[in-house]
Amino acid sequence: MAGKWDYSIISRIQQANDITDVISEHMNLEKKGKELVGLCPFHTDHRPSLYVNPAKQIFKCFACGAGGDVLKFVQMKENLTFPQAVERLAQRAGIALEPSQSRSEKTGDELDPGKLAKLNQWVLGIWREHLWHAERGEAARAYLKKRSISEETAKKWQLGLAVDAWDDVVVKALAKKVPGRYLVGGGFAVEKERGRYYDKFRNRLMFPIEDVTGRVIGFGGRTLGDDPAKYMNSPATVLFDKSHSLYGLGRARQAISQTGTVVLVEGYTDVIMPHQFGVENVVAALGTSLTSSHARILRRYAKRIVLVFDSDVAGNAAANRALEICLSEKVDLQLAFVPEGKDPCEYVLEAGPEAFRKVTETAQDVLEFKWSVLERQLESGQSLSDRTEAIRQFLQTSAAAINARSVDSVSRTVLLSRLGELMKIPPSRIEQELAKIQKQQSRSERKDEGHPLSGLTVDTNDLVTRAQREVLESLLRDPGCFREVRGKLSAGEFGPDTHTKEIAEAMFGLLETGTEPSLACLYGRIESPQAACLLAELDAASGQKNNLRDQLIQAVKTLEEQRQNGRLEQAKQRLDKDEHLRPILKRIAQKGPNLRSAGI
């Protein structure tokens, strides 16, 4: 990091961003002794395995190995480079970075997440101004009034208006010297021909899409004219991916944590209207079916997920898709259908917030829903193959529910009995088929299990590796031990694992200047997530160490011997290649190490 920011700035940013607050913006944490625990976002976590230590200001997952400080969490969670994570948290804390200091790792003039976030906010300002302009926004405000969205709500959710013009944003951006490729990359413009652009969003009510921290990452636009594309979202960018984003999550997070329940609906206004009436634990997927990523995000905040759908054929089909995903992710899931064919927005307006709450509170259990679907299918006089497929699908759902621990032993017995009666076959036969499906699903889950740090493998059985780790662990536990190392080892000798070397260089650099290598200092000097995870592992191991000095001395001795052996091997290889010495060495090898008998 030298040359990018002064380390005092990084330390200030670390101190200004409490790790508990930052991680809580991304996931739900619960108190457990002196630490907090939650579902790890870096692997498919079914039991809370990520621990946060407020005293040390670090996190550690004991399942996948992810670990680090607040900078590393943001870096890994938002897929940023280290400099971008520094900038992100500096912005969050209101700490100014000098332009000359905030250089990205990337060479060239690219649209990185920080630049796009600023561009999103700037364009949103244009659209918000249009909406509240007396003349330009008149028709859009009339639409909001027709949909019963109050002015207070529209301003709270930062709604805007993309006017009916081909180049409104483009002209304003180019006047500000914003490159056209930035507008295309951010999803604001389309390149008609080389060097000529036009606005992507035109004559649309604009809904900014925020992440859990309130940063604008994309937009959704609802047509105010007769465009056949009723809704249009931003394309995938370095900030936005609709399969990983949920509308309203940042605003709903507190209510979700308080109630333990998240209500998932399908549209922007289906989220906004319940919030307007005080039902604030509501979010929506963004014009796409529920994905596994959505389910994993939601289960970090809520113990119970209620999927609310329109009570029509499309709603039933969407419910079937969603429940399979939620069960596979081991989410406690229930289904609710708005009566009378209304969508949630209309229903809240007509029946009121309490009626909507009642719909979500009396949501149907997954298996009850699937059972009613199965009964209807079997009673409809379908062919034998259709009936068999209906039963197979029900068994698939049942197996997923059992694997997700959503079905207790009593419910399972009742389920098998009811199935036996319905299908006219012994429950034991159904039990066999169910067990077979469960096994297949479990095997598939294990195959898909993984995390972004899976490449971090160190051969701790290697003598050198063990000795190097011993040195680093000892210095973490007692920096005073450095006197046993100084002059005998250098950071450049650590490796060949680059992550170990990165930690050694940071640690030795601090110790040489008489600075204690605290975790905060070390995390401020190492950039790779893999090195951060290894440091968390070394820190945990150092707490278990006894007889520090003796172990350190032995480790240093081992590394010195290995270094000396390496030098001797290199010298031997050089001698072997020397044409003048090769015949002499051959005679010595044949007659033994008696130089007189070798004729020398």
XYZ file of C-alpha atoms in Angstrom:
600
model
C 0.000 0.000 0.000
C 2.979 2.337 0.288
C 2.598 5.290 -2.065
C -1.203 5.075 -2.298
C -2.271 6.240 1.151
C -0.490 7.041 4.346
C -1.006 4.216 6.852
C -2.379 6.739 9.358
C -5.289 7.391 6.968
C -6.041 3.665 6.722
C -5.909 3.371 10.518
C -8.313 6.295 10.824
C -10.711 4.664 8.374
C -10.570 1.369 10.309
C -11.352 3.143 13.585
C -14.198 5.178 12.065
C -15.986 2.079 10.718
C -16.966 -0.261 13.540
C -16.866 -3.798 12.175
C -20.115 -4.780 13.909
C -22.013 -1.883 12.314
C -20.583 -2.521 8.844
C -21.183 -6.279 8.847
C -24.706 -5.715 10.242
C -25.451 -3.690 7.118
C -24.931 -6.855 5.088
C -26.225 -9.629 7.355
C -28.017 -10.363 10.608
C -25.809 -10.858 13.690
C -26.813 -12.313 17.036
C -25.054 -11.994 20.379
C -23.146 -15.075 21.534
C -21.068 -14.425 24.636
C -18.583 -11.641 23.961
C -18.879 -12.159 20.195
C -21.578 -11.964 17.551
C -22.441 -14.719 15.119
C -24.259 -14.978 11.784
C -24.560 -16.951 8.567
C -21.352 -16.552 6.570
C -21.917 -14.802 3.207
C -18.794 -16.334 1.665
C -20.080 -19.915 1.439
C -23.392 -21.767 1.609
C -23.825 -21.611 5.378
C -26.669 -23.551 7.001
C -25.585 -22.967 10.605
C -24.135 -19.638 11.773
C -20.367 -19.992 11.489
C -19.105 -16.426 11.031
C -17.988 -14.855 14.313
C -17.365 -11.149 14.854
C -15.077 -10.018 17.666
C -15.881 -6.365 18.517
C -12.885 -6.081 20.872
C -10.363 -7.122 18.199
C -12.448 -5.629 15.346
C -12.080 -8.824 13.285
C -14.318 -11.516 11.830
C -13.634 -15.204 11.271
C -15.652 -18.003 9.658
C -14.823 -21.355 11.216
C -16.337 -23.238 8.280
C -14.770 -21.734 5.144
C -11.808 -19.888 6.689
C -12.786 -16.361 5.626
C -11.476 -13.739 8.010
C -10.089 -10.258 8.375
C -10.929 -6.748 9.500
C -13.624 -4.330 8.349
C -11.676 -3.482 5.178
C -11.353 -7.137 4.205
C -15.040 -7.825 4.839
C -16.111 -5.029 2.483
C -13.430 -6.014 -0.015
C -14.646 -9.639 -0.178
C -18.386 -8.968 0.215
C -18.580 -6.284 -2.486
C -15.873 -7.808 -4.709
C -13.633 -4.746 -4.546
C -9.904 -4.224 -4.783
C -8.181 -3.129 -1.578
C -7.921 0.537 -2.666
C -11.615 0.507 -3.618
C -12.530 -0.887 -0.187
C -10.506 1.897 1.448
C -12.347 4.480 -0.663
C -15.708 2.853 0.077
C -15.255 2.978 3.856
C -13.690 6.440 3.749
C -16.823 7.660 1.993
C -19.033 5.886 4.557
C -17.216 7.605 7.428
C -17.026 10.998 5.720
C -13.239 10.933 5.553
C -11.807 12.849 2.606
C -9.093 11.212 0.526
C -6.844 13.440 -1.539
C -7.411 12.866 -5.290
C -3.753 12.055 -5.750
C -4.015 9.435 -3.029
C -7.126 7.638 -4.205
C -5.569 5.923 -7.182
C -7.205 2.685 -8.279
C -5.179 -0.440 -8.779
C -6.460 -0.544 -12.313
C -4.447 1.057 -15.038
C -6.332 3.038 -17.611
C -9.529 5.036 -17.310
C -12.077 2.371 -16.411
C -15.543 2.592 -14.880
C -14.925 1.032 -11.478
C -17.558 0.627 -8.706
C -16.662 3.923 -7.049
C -17.010 5.933 -10.257
C -20.269 4.207 -11.173
C -21.765 4.877 -7.731
C -21.004 8.592 -8.159
C -22.433 8.555 -11.700
C -25.610 6.816 -10.459
C -26.100 9.466 -7.796
C -25.502 12.293 -10.273
C -28.025 10.957 -12.814
C -30.533 10.327 -10.019
C -30.245 14.023 -9.152
C -31.226 14.924 -12.724
C -34.235 12.598 -12.665
C -35.423 13.751 -9.227
C -35.267 17.377 -10.366
C -37.408 16.514 -13.407
C -40.060 14.811 -11.253
C -40.579 17.820 -9.001
C -40.318 20.430 -11.763
C -43.654 22.240 -12.073
C -44.113 21.494 -15.783
C -41.803 18.601 -16.730
C -42.972 16.399 -13.862
C -46.686 17.178 -13.967
C -47.779 13.997 -15.783
C -45.523 11.765 -13.664
C -46.851 13.280 -10.437
C -50.386 12.721 -11.697
C -49.510 9.045 -12.173
C -48.147 8.851 -8.603
C -51.345 10.420 -7.295
C -53.409 7.920 -9.287
C -51.412 5.070 -7.698
C -51.895 6.702 -4.250
C -48.138 7.127 -3.723
C -47.808 10.186 -1.509
C -45.332 12.980 -2.136
C -43.612 12.146 1.157
C -43.176 8.499 0.078
C -41.955 9.456 -3.403
C -39.290 11.703 -1.877
C -38.321 9.125 0.752
C -37.782 6.465 -1.941
C -36.025 9.052 -4.177
C -38.288 8.483 -7.186
C -37.424 10.384 -10.353
C -38.467 11.017 -13.920
C -36.591 10.219 -17.130
C -38.165 12.722 -19.518
C -39.417 11.842 -22.989
C -36.243 12.883 -24.824
C -33.577 11.014 -26.752
C -30.530 12.716 -25.248
C -31.430 14.423 -21.966
C -28.872 12.586 -19.798
C -26.372 12.216 -22.649
C -26.168 15.976 -23.346
C -25.853 16.875 -19.656
C -23.190 14.186 -19.108
C -21.081 15.146 -22.111
C -21.247 18.787 -20.975
C -19.709 17.591 -17.701
C -17.076 15.714 -19.754
C -18.418 12.322 -18.666
C -17.167 9.827 -21.302
C -19.890 8.263 -23.435
C -18.538 4.798 -22.650
C -19.253 5.491 -18.950
C -22.907 6.135 -19.810
C -23.063 2.884 -21.779
C -21.228 0.935 -19.086
C -23.546 2.308 -16.400
C -26.659 1.428 -18.400
C -27.765 5.010 -19.052
C -27.133 5.195 -22.779
C -26.935 3.151 -25.961
C -24.308 3.791 -28.627
C -26.194 4.335 -31.891
C -23.058 4.686 -33.988
C -19.446 5.338 -33.130
C -19.295 8.363 -30.860
C -23.078 9.018 -30.902
C -25.295 8.030 -27.971
C -28.938 8.231 -26.908
C -30.687 7.786 -23.555
C -31.746 4.276 -22.570
C -34.485 5.435 -20.153
C -37.094 7.750 -21.681
C -40.545 8.782 -20.424
C -40.305 6.540 -17.372
C -40.892 6.851 -13.648
C -37.522 5.922 -12.178
C -37.018 3.778 -9.070
C -33.439 3.873 -7.724
C -32.220 0.477 -6.507
C -30.021 0.649 -3.417
C -27.802 -1.855 -1.654
C -28.140 -2.433 2.097
C -25.886 0.555 2.831
C -28.046 2.967 0.824
C -25.690 3.252 -2.132
C -27.519 3.518 -5.483
C -26.438 0.517 -7.568
C -29.000 0.560 -10.406
C -32.430 1.680 -11.570
C -35.825 0.402 -12.594
C -38.065 2.417 -14.893
C -41.862 2.155 -15.300
C -43.141 3.463 -18.637
C -45.513 6.431 -18.538
C -46.501 5.927 -22.170
C -47.448 2.999 -24.388
C -44.037 1.308 -24.512
C -44.682 -2.472 -24.621
C -41.780 -2.909 -22.152
C -43.729 -1.877 -19.047
C -40.714 -2.118 -16.741
C -37.020 -1.817 -17.609
C -34.085 -2.404 -15.264
C -30.459 -1.360 -15.493
C -28.305 -3.968 -17.232
C -25.694 -5.911 -15.272
C -22.835 -3.599 -14.243
C -19.850 -3.696 -11.893
C -22.339 -2.708 -9.145
C -25.641 -4.261 -10.151
C -26.809 -7.800 -10.790
C -30.560 -8.301 -10.432
C -30.141 -11.961 -9.462
C -28.209 -10.769 -6.372
C -30.240 -7.625 -5.557
C -33.469 -7.075 -3.630
C -35.471 -3.867 -3.850
C -36.034 -2.153 -0.502
C -33.734 -4.382 1.576
C -31.782 -1.473 3.054
C -34.991 0.235 4.198
C -36.609 -3.011 5.400
C -33.600 -4.456 7.226
C -34.401 -3.060 10.658
C -38.051 -4.169 10.577
C -36.985 -7.612 9.327
C -34.580 -8.019 12.246
C -37.249 -6.888 14.731
C -39.979 -9.208 13.421
C -37.765 -12.114 12.344
C -39.838 -12.229 9.136
C -39.271 -10.897 5.631
C -42.158 -10.557 3.183
C -41.144 -11.008 -0.449
C -43.359 -9.501 -3.173
C -42.915 -9.026 -6.917
C -42.889 -5.305 -7.832
C -41.605 -1.854 -6.858
C -45.010 -0.455 -5.850
C -45.805 -3.728 -4.057
C -42.904 -2.815 -1.754
C -43.503 0.931 -1.519
C -47.214 0.788 -0.641
C -46.932 -1.496 2.423
C -44.015 0.681 3.649
C -46.172 3.786 3.178
C -48.768 2.233 5.500
C -46.230 1.097 8.112
C -45.606 -2.513 7.030
C -41.859 -2.173 6.571
C -40.488 -5.738 6.421
C -41.311 -6.023 2.693
C -38.826 -6.402 -0.196
C -39.008 -7.503 -3.850
C -37.017 -9.397 -6.436
C -36.213 -7.267 -9.475
C -38.166 -8.446 -12.487
C -36.767 -11.944 -12.178
C -37.720 -15.191 -10.493
C -36.382 -15.775 -7.007
C -32.798 -17.068 -7.195
C -30.622 -19.045 -4.810
C -28.634 -15.865 -4.203
C -31.798 -14.049 -3.119
C -32.640 -16.877 -0.706
C -29.146 -16.830 0.791
C -29.318 -13.046 1.274
C -32.737 -13.177 2.927
C -31.879 -15.920 5.389
C -29.053 -13.760 6.771
C -31.652 -11.274 8.039
C -34.783 -13.303 8.736
C -35.730 -16.555 10.431
C -38.908 -16.808 8.341
C -39.613 -15.855 4.738
C -43.150 -15.305 3.471
C -43.555 -15.291 -0.294
C -46.587 -13.241 -1.356
C -47.974 -13.853 -4.843
C -50.974 -12.865 -6.903
C -53.721 -15.451 -6.542
C -53.712 -16.517 -10.176
C -52.093 -19.189 -12.330
C -48.910 -17.175 -12.794
C -48.704 -16.664 -9.028
C -49.002 -20.388 -8.398
C -46.298 -21.159 -10.954
C -43.990 -18.541 -9.407
C -44.654 -20.009 -5.956
C -43.641 -23.470 -7.149
C -40.333 -22.178 -8.529
C -39.579 -20.090 -5.453
C -40.294 -22.739 -2.861
C -37.934 -25.247 -4.502
C -35.134 -22.684 -4.295
C -35.888 -21.729 -0.688
C -36.054 -25.329 0.453
C -32.776 -26.171 -1.258
C -31.216 -23.264 0.664
C -32.746 -24.516 3.936
C -34.921 -21.441 4.458
C -37.973 -21.503 6.739
C -40.560 -20.707 4.094
C -44.283 -19.994 3.962
C -46.556 -18.955 1.096
C -49.305 -16.327 1.023
C -51.699 -15.399 -1.760
C -53.447 -12.040 -1.949
C -57.207 -12.733 -2.336
C -59.534 -11.524 -5.056
C -56.854 -11.498 -7.736
C -55.261 -8.296 -6.436
C -51.572 -7.510 -6.285
C -50.159 -6.481 -2.863
C -50.181 -2.762 -3.734
C -53.897 -2.807 -4.641
C -54.794 -4.992 -1.684
C -53.109 -2.724 0.875
C -54.932 0.282 -0.587
C -58.345 -1.404 -0.619
C -58.230 -3.636 2.475
C -55.694 -1.748 4.609
C -52.381 -2.654 6.241
C -53.882 -4.861 8.955
C -55.575 -7.073 6.341
C -52.244 -7.383 4.520
C -50.486 -8.281 7.786
C -53.112 -10.957 8.376
C -52.412 -12.435 4.933
C -48.716 -12.752 5.783
C -49.289 -13.976 9.341
C -51.625 -16.760 8.171
C -49.328 -17.844 5.346
C -49.526 -21.456 4.260
C -46.897 -24.061 5.049
C -44.965 -25.243 1.995
C -46.097 -28.857 2.212
C -49.705 -27.840 2.819
C -49.566 -25.774 -0.355
C -47.955 -28.581 -2.341
C -50.424 -31.092 -0.903
C -53.411 -29.014 -2.057
C -51.798 -28.731 -5.520
C -51.251 -32.508 -5.623
C -54.857 -33.237 -4.632
C -56.168 -30.940 -7.360
C -53.912 -32.579 -9.929
C -54.941 -36.116 -8.957
C -58.646 -35.199 -8.914
C -58.536 -33.564 -12.346
C -58.603 -36.894 -14.194
C -55.090 -36.600 -15.637
C -53.327 -39.402 -17.474
C -51.258 -41.949 -15.549
C -47.985 -40.301 -16.606
C -49.246 -36.863 -15.474
C -50.346 -38.274 -12.104
C -46.983 -40.014 -11.670
C -45.125 -36.773 -12.445
C -47.298 -34.855 -9.947
C -46.459 -37.379 -7.229
C -42.747 -37.275 -8.123
C -42.707 -33.477 -7.815
C -44.421 -33.654 -4.437
C -41.862 -36.188 -3.194
C -39.048 -33.921 -4.436
C -40.476 -31.025 -2.391
C -41.035 -33.267 0.632
C -37.436 -34.527 0.507
C -36.118 -30.962 0.247
C -38.273 -29.903 3.216
C -36.997 -32.818 5.306
C -33.381 -32.048 4.368
C -34.034 -28.417 5.302
C -35.291 -29.614 8.716
C -38.689 -28.021 8.024
C -40.484 -31.292 8.832
C -40.320 -32.951 12.263
C -40.658 -36.711 12.819
C -44.380 -36.545 13.699
C -45.224 -34.488 10.608
C -43.174 -36.889 8.507
C -45.169 -39.884 9.779
C -48.463 -38.117 9.061
C -47.200 -37.153 5.607
C -46.294 -40.744 4.717
C -49.634 -42.007 5.980
C -51.617 -39.451 3.962
C -49.578 -40.199 0.861
C -50.144 -43.936 1.336
C -53.899 -43.434 1.518
C -53.931 -41.128 -1.489
C -51.750 -43.380 -3.641
C -53.061 -46.723 -2.318
C -49.560 -48.039 -1.560
C -47.810 -48.897 1.748
C -46.095 -45.982 3.532
C -42.899 -48.075 3.723
C -42.645 -48.003 -0.084
C -43.015 -44.201 -0.056
C -40.391 -44.000 2.698
C -37.914 -45.863 0.486
C -38.490 -43.547 -2.458
C -38.262 -40.483 -0.228
C -34.961 -41.664 1.270
C -33.555 -42.186 -2.232
C -34.475 -38.639 -3.294
C -33.066 -37.193 -0.046
C -29.757 -38.920 -0.688
C -29.580 -37.553 -4.236
C -30.326 -34.011 -3.065
C -27.750 -34.160 -0.258
C -25.101 -35.414 -2.687
C -25.931 -32.570 -5.076
C -25.638 -30.011 -2.260
C -22.224 -31.278 -1.246
C -21.072 -31.075 -4.866
C -22.221 -27.476 -5.171
C -20.788 -26.416 -1.814
C -17.964 -23.918 -2.156
C -16.670 -20.483 -1.323
C -14.490 -17.886 -3.021
C -11.494 -18.680 -0.804
C -11.353 -22.367 -1.600
C -8.074 -21.861 -3.455
C -6.298 -21.065 -0.208
C -4.526 -24.315 0.556
C -1.242 -24.524 2.421
C 0.712 -27.735 2.937
C 1.229 -27.496 6.702
C 3.022 -30.842 6.668
C 5.941 -29.261 4.838
C 8.809 -28.655 7.290
C 9.590 -25.140 6.025
C 5.932 -24.098 5.957
C 5.399 -25.290 9.532
C 8.488 -23.421 10.713
C 7.464 -20.205 8.927
C 3.988 -20.348 10.476
C 5.590 -21.000 13.884
C 7.640 -17.818 13.547
C 4.651 -15.681 12.512
C 2.366 -17.141 15.204
C 5.007 -16.497 17.886
C 5.534 -12.897 16.787
C 1.765 -12.319 16.798
C 1.521 -13.642 20.350
C 4.646 -11.877 21.664
C 6.284 -9.217 19.452
C 9.184 -9.120 21.937
C 10.341 -12.443 20.470
C 11.557 -10.535 17.428
C 15.006 -10.284 19.038
C 15.350 -14.041 18.396
C 14.626 -13.438 14.689
C 16.329 -10.140 13.850
C 19.409 -10.681 11.721
C 18.693 -14.383 11.259
C 15.665 -14.282 8.965
C 14.291 -11.776 6.473
C 10.731 -11.412 5.193
C 11.948 -12.054 1.651
C 12.863 -15.625 2.620
C 9.236 -16.512 3.440
C 7.305 -18.459 0.851
C 6.984 -19.929 -1.713
C 3.373 -19.231 -0.678
C 2.856 -15.551 -1.607
C 0.237 -15.010 1.115
C 2.660 -16.066 3.851
C 5.268 -13.753 2.362
C 2.787 -10.848 2.270
C 2.094 -11.260 5.995
C 5.807 -11.629 6.825
C 6.711 -8.445 4.919
C 4.007 -6.464 6.738
C 4.963 -7.895 10.141
C 8.737 -7.525 9.768
C 8.276 -3.998 8.406
C 6.417 -2.978 11.577
C 8.788 -4.741 13.955
C 11.885 -3.221 12.338
C 10.508 0.249 13.131
C 9.632 -0.734 16.706
C 5.868 -0.766 16.009
C 3.767 -3.531 17.550
C 2.212 -5.642 14.757
C -1.392 -5.405 15.933
C -4.049 -7.065 13.806
C -5.393 -3.663 12.755
C -1.941 -2.537 11.565
C -1.330 -5.791 9.719
C -4.721 -5.806 7.995
C -4.073 -2.224 6.899
C -0.885 -3.393 5.156
C -1.953 -6.614 3.449
C -4.179 -6.390 0.382
C -5.179 -9.899 -0.694
C -8.237 -11.563 0.922
C -6.313 -14.860 0.992
C -3.541 -13.319 3.095
C -6.186 -11.813 5.393
C -7.779 -15.235 5.909
C -4.390 -16.782 6.617
C -3.650 -14.039 9.151
C -6.948 -14.797 10.933
C -5.921 -18.460 11.043
C -2.458 -17.613 12.422
C -3.993 -15.340 15.057
C -6.340 -18.103 16.236
C -3.450 -20.578 16.400
C -1.208 -18.133 18.291
C -3.687 -17.999 21.152
C -3.095 -21.710 21.811
C 0.703 -21.495 21.977
C 2.870 -22.354 24.996
C 6.664 -22.353 25.421
C 6.873 -19.574 22.850
C 10.590 -18.889 23.036
C 11.704 -22.533 22.740
C 9.370 -23.187 19.784
C 10.484 -19.998 18.047
C 14.192 -20.777 18.487
C 13.658 -24.266 17.029
C 11.668 -22.850 14.101
C 14.377 -20.263 13.325
C 17.030 -23.009 13.536
C 15.047 -25.159 11.100
C 14.755 -22.308 8.605
C 18.458 -21.459 8.915
C 19.391 -25.110 8.266
C 17.084 -25.241 5.262
C 18.620 -22.032 3.946
C 22.144 -23.421 4.397
C 21.174 -26.706 2.702
C 19.741 -24.713 -0.164
C 22.964 -22.770 -0.583
C 25.034 -25.990 -0.578
C 22.733 -27.504 -3.189
C 23.059 -24.425 -5.377
C 26.874 -24.533 -5.028
C 26.909 -28.196 -5.976
C 24.791 -27.510 -9.056
C 27.191 -24.726 -10.114
C 30.184 -27.058 -9.665
C 28.452 -29.813 -11.630
C 28.080 -27.408 -14.542
C 31.739 -26.284 -14.443
C 33.563 -28.071 -17.311
C 37.007 -27.711 -15.655
C 35.946 -29.120 -12.280
C 33.670 -31.897 -13.571
C 36.527 -34.459 -14.284
C 38.106 -33.816 -10.864
C 34.759 -34.254 -9.070
C 34.225 -37.486 -10.996
C 37.603 -38.889 -9.815
C 36.864 -37.835 -6.226
C 33.533 -39.619 -6.391
C 35.223 -42.792 -7.696
C 38.198 -42.902 -5.226
C 36.629 -41.271 -2.199
C 37.411 -37.930 -0.556
C 41.220 -38.611 -0.258
C 42.665 -35.725 -2.252
C 46.240 -37.249 -2.277
C 44.971 -40.492 -3.889
C 42.990 -38.477 -6.408
C 46.279 -37.053 -7.646
C 45.721 -33.583 -6.325
